[in-house]
mmCIF file of C-alpha atoms in Angstrom:
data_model
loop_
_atom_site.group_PDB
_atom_site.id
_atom_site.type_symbol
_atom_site.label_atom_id
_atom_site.label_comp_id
_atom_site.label_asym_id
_atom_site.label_seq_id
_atom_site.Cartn_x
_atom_site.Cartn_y
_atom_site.Cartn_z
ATOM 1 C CA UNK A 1 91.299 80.947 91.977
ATOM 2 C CA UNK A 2 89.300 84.337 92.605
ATOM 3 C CA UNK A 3 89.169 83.925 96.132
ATOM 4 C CA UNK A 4 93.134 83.215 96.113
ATOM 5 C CA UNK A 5 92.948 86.782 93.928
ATOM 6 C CA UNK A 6 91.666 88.099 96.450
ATOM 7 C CA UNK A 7 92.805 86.914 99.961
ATOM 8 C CA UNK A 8 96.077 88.309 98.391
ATOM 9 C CA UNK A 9 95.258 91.364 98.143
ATOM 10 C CA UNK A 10 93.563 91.424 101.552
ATOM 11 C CA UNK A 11 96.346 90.287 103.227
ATOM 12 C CA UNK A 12 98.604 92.671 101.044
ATOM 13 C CA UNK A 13 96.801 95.347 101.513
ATOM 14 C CA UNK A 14 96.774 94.633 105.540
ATOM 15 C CA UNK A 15 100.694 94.292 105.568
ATOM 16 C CA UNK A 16 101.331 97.772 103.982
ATOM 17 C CA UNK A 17 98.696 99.499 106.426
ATOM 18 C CA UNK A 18 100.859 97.994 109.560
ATOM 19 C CA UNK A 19 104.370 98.900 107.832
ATOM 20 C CA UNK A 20 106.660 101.010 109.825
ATOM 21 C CA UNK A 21 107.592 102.079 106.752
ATOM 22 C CA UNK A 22 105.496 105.566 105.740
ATOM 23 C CA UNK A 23 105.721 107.873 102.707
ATOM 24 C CA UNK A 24 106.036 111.463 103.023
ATOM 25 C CA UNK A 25 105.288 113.998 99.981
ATOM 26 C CA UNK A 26 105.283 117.444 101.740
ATOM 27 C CA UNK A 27 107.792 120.243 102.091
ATOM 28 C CA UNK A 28 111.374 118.972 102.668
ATOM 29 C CA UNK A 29 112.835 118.822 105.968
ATOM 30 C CA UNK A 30 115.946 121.068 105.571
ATOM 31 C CA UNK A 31 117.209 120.970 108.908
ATOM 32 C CA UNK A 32 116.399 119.693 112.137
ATOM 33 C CA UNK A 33 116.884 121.710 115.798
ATOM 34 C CA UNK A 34 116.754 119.652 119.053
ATOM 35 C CA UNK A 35 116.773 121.395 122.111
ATOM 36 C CA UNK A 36 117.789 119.526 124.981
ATOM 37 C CA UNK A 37 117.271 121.348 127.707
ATOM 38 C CA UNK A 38 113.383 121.897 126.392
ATOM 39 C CA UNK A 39 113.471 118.056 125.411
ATOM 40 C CA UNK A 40 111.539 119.094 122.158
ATOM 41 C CA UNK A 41 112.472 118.637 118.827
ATOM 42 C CA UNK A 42 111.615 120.300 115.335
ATOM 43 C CA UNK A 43 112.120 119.378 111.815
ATOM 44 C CA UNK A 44 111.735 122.211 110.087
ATOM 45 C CA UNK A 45 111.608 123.381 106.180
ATOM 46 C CA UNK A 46 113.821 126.604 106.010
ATOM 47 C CA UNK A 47 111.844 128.676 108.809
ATOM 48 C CA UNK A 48 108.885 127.063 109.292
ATOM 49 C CA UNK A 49 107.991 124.686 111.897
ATOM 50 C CA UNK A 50 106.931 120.981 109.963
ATOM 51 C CA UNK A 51 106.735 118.778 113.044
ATOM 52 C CA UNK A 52 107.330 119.548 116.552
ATOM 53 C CA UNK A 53 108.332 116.429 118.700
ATOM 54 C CA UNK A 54 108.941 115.889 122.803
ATOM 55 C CA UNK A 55 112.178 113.515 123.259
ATOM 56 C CA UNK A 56 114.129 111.663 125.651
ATOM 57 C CA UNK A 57 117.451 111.969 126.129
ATOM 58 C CA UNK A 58 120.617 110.331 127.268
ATOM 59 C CA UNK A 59 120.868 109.328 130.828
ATOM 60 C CA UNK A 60 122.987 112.358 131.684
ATOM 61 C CA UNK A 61 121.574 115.318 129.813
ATOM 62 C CA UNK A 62 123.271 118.082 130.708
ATOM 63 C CA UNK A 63 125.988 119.065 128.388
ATOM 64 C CA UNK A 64 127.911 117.553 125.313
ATOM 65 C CA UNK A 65 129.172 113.939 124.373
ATOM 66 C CA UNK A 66 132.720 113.407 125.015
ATOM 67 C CA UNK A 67 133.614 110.181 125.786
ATOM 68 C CA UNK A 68 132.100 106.692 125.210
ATOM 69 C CA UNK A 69 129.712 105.552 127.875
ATOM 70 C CA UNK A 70 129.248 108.997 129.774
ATOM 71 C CA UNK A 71 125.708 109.316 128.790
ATOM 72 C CA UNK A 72 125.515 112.354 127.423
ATOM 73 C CA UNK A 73 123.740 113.596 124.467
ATOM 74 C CA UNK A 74 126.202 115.324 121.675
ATOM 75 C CA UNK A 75 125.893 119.452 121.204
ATOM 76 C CA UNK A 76 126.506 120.935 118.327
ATOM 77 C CA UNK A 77 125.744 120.900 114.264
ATOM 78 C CA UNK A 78 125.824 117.683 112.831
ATOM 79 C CA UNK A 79 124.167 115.787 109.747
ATOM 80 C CA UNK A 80 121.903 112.611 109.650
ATOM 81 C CA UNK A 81 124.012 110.282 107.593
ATOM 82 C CA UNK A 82 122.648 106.894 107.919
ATOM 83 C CA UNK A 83 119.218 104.888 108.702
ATOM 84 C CA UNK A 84 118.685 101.673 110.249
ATOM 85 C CA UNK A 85 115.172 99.790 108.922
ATOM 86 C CA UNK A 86 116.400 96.882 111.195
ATOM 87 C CA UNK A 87 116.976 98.448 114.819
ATOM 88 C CA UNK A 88 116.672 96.828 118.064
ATOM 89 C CA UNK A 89 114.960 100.156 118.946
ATOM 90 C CA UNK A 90 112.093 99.979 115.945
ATOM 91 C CA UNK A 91 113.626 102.658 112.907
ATOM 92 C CA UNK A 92 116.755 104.529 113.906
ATOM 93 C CA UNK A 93 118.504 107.183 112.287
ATOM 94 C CA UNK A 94 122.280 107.971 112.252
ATOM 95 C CA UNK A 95 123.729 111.472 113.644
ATOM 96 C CA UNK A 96 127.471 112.119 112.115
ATOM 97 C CA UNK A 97 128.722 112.003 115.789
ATOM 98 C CA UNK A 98 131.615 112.153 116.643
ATOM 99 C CA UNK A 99 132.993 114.883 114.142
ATOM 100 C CA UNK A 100 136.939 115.630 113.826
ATOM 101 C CA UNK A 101 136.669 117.427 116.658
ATOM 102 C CA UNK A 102 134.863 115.331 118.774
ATOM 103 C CA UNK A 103 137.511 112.612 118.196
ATOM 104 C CA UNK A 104 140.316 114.879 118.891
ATOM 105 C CA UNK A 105 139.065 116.046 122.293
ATOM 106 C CA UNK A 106 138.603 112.819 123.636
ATOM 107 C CA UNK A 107 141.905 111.632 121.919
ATOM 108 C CA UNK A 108 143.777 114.350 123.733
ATOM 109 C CA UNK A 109 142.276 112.990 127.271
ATOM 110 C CA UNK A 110 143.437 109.426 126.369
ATOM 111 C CA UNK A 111 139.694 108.200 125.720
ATOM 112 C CA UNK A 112 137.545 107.224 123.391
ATOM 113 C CA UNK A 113 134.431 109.554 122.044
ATOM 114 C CA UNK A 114 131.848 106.922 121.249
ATOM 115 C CA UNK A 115 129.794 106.971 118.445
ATOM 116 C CA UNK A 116 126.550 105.632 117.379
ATOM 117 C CA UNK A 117 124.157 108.234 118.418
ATOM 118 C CA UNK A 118 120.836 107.990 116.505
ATOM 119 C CA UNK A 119 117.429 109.016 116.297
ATOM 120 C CA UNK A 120 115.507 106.383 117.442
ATOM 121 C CA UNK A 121 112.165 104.689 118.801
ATOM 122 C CA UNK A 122 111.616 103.368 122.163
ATOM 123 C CA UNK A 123 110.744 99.639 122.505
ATOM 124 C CA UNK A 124 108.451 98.284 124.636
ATOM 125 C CA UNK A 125 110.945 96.990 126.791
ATOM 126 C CA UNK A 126 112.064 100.800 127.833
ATOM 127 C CA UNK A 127 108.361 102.051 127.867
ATOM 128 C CA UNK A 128 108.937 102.241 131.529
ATOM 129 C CA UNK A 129 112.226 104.036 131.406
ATOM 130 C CA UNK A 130 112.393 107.684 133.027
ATOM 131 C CA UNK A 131 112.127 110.357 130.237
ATOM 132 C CA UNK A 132 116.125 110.451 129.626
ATOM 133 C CA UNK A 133 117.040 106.797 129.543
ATOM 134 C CA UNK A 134 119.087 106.811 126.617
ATOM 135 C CA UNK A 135 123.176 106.205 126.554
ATOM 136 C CA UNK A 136 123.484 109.248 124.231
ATOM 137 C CA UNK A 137 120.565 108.802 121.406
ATOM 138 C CA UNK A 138 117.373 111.571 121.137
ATOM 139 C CA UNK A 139 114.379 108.931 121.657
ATOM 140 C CA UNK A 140 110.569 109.518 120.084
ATOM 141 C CA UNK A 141 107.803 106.714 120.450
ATOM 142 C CA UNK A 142 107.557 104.520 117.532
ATOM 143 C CA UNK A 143 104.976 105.990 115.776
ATOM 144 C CA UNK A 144 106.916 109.588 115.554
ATOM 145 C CA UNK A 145 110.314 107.371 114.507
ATOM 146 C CA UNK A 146 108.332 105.993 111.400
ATOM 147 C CA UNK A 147 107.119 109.890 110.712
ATOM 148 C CA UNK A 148 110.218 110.613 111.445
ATOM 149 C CA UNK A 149 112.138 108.074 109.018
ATOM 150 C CA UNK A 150 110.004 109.130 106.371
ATOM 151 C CA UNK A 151 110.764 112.613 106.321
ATOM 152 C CA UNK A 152 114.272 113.491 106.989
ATOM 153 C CA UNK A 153 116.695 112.194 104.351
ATOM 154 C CA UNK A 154 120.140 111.185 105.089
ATOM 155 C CA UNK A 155 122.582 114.865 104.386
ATOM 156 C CA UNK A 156 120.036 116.733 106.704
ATOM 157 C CA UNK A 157 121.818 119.163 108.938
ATOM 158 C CA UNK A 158 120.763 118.785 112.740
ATOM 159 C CA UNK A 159 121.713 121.173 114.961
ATOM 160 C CA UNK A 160 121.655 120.060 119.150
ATOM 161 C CA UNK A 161 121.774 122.962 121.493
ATOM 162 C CA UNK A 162 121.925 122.627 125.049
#
């Protein structure tokens, strides 16, 4: 019965050390910047720098999302608004793309302006892929999307510049 006791715990104890799921307790992360044409991103607590990251991009990096399938990565202020434990590309994390606006530009050109842009990891299957290999998303490697996850909360502000 004790050794049951125990190889519980072990293997307990083994599962939570190889979670993608982390905890965070330090300063919040009140808003993020991502600057594309730098590929670097920072999650920052009012002024100061938390976490500094290098990213990927979508396929086409220069300039902002308009339309479904361009590859282009969105410009502009947005919010993180939803999380994905489950993702096909390890954690992901949802940017509010497309805003009113967004949708009303690419209405007015007869098109559609896409949508699912996240924060997200890169699975092995892409760890090949050229830097910007995304259709629209801001990649990190798996280890900085679980850092990532843990500290940014879903209302965060993120602001994309070119």
């Amino acid at each position: 019965m004790k050794r049951r006791a125990v190889l519980s715990l072990v293997l307990a104890a083994v599962a939570s050390a190889c979670s993608k799921f982390q905890s965070y307790r330090g300063p919040e992360v009140t808003r993020i910047h991502v600057l594309k044409g730098q590929r670097q991103m920072y999650l920052m607590h009012h002024d100061q720098v938390l976490k500094a990251y290098g990213i990927g991009l979508g396929f086409a990096p220069v300039g902002h999302k308009q339309f479904r399938g361009d590859g282009k990565t969105p410009e502009g202020a947005y919010l993180i608004d939803r999380r994905n434990p489950n993702s096909e590309f390890h954690l992901s994390i949802g940017i509010s793309y497309p805003n009113a606006e967004d949708r009303a530009f690419a209405a007015s050109q007869g098109k559609s302006a896409g949508g699912d842009i996240f924060i997200h990891g890169k699975p092995r299957k892409y760890r090949n892929a050229p830097q910007d290999w995304t259709a629209g998303c801001i990649a990190v490697s798996d280890e900085e999307v679980e850092e990532i996850y843990a500290m940014v909360r879903n209302g965060t502000p993120i602001y994309i510049h070119p």
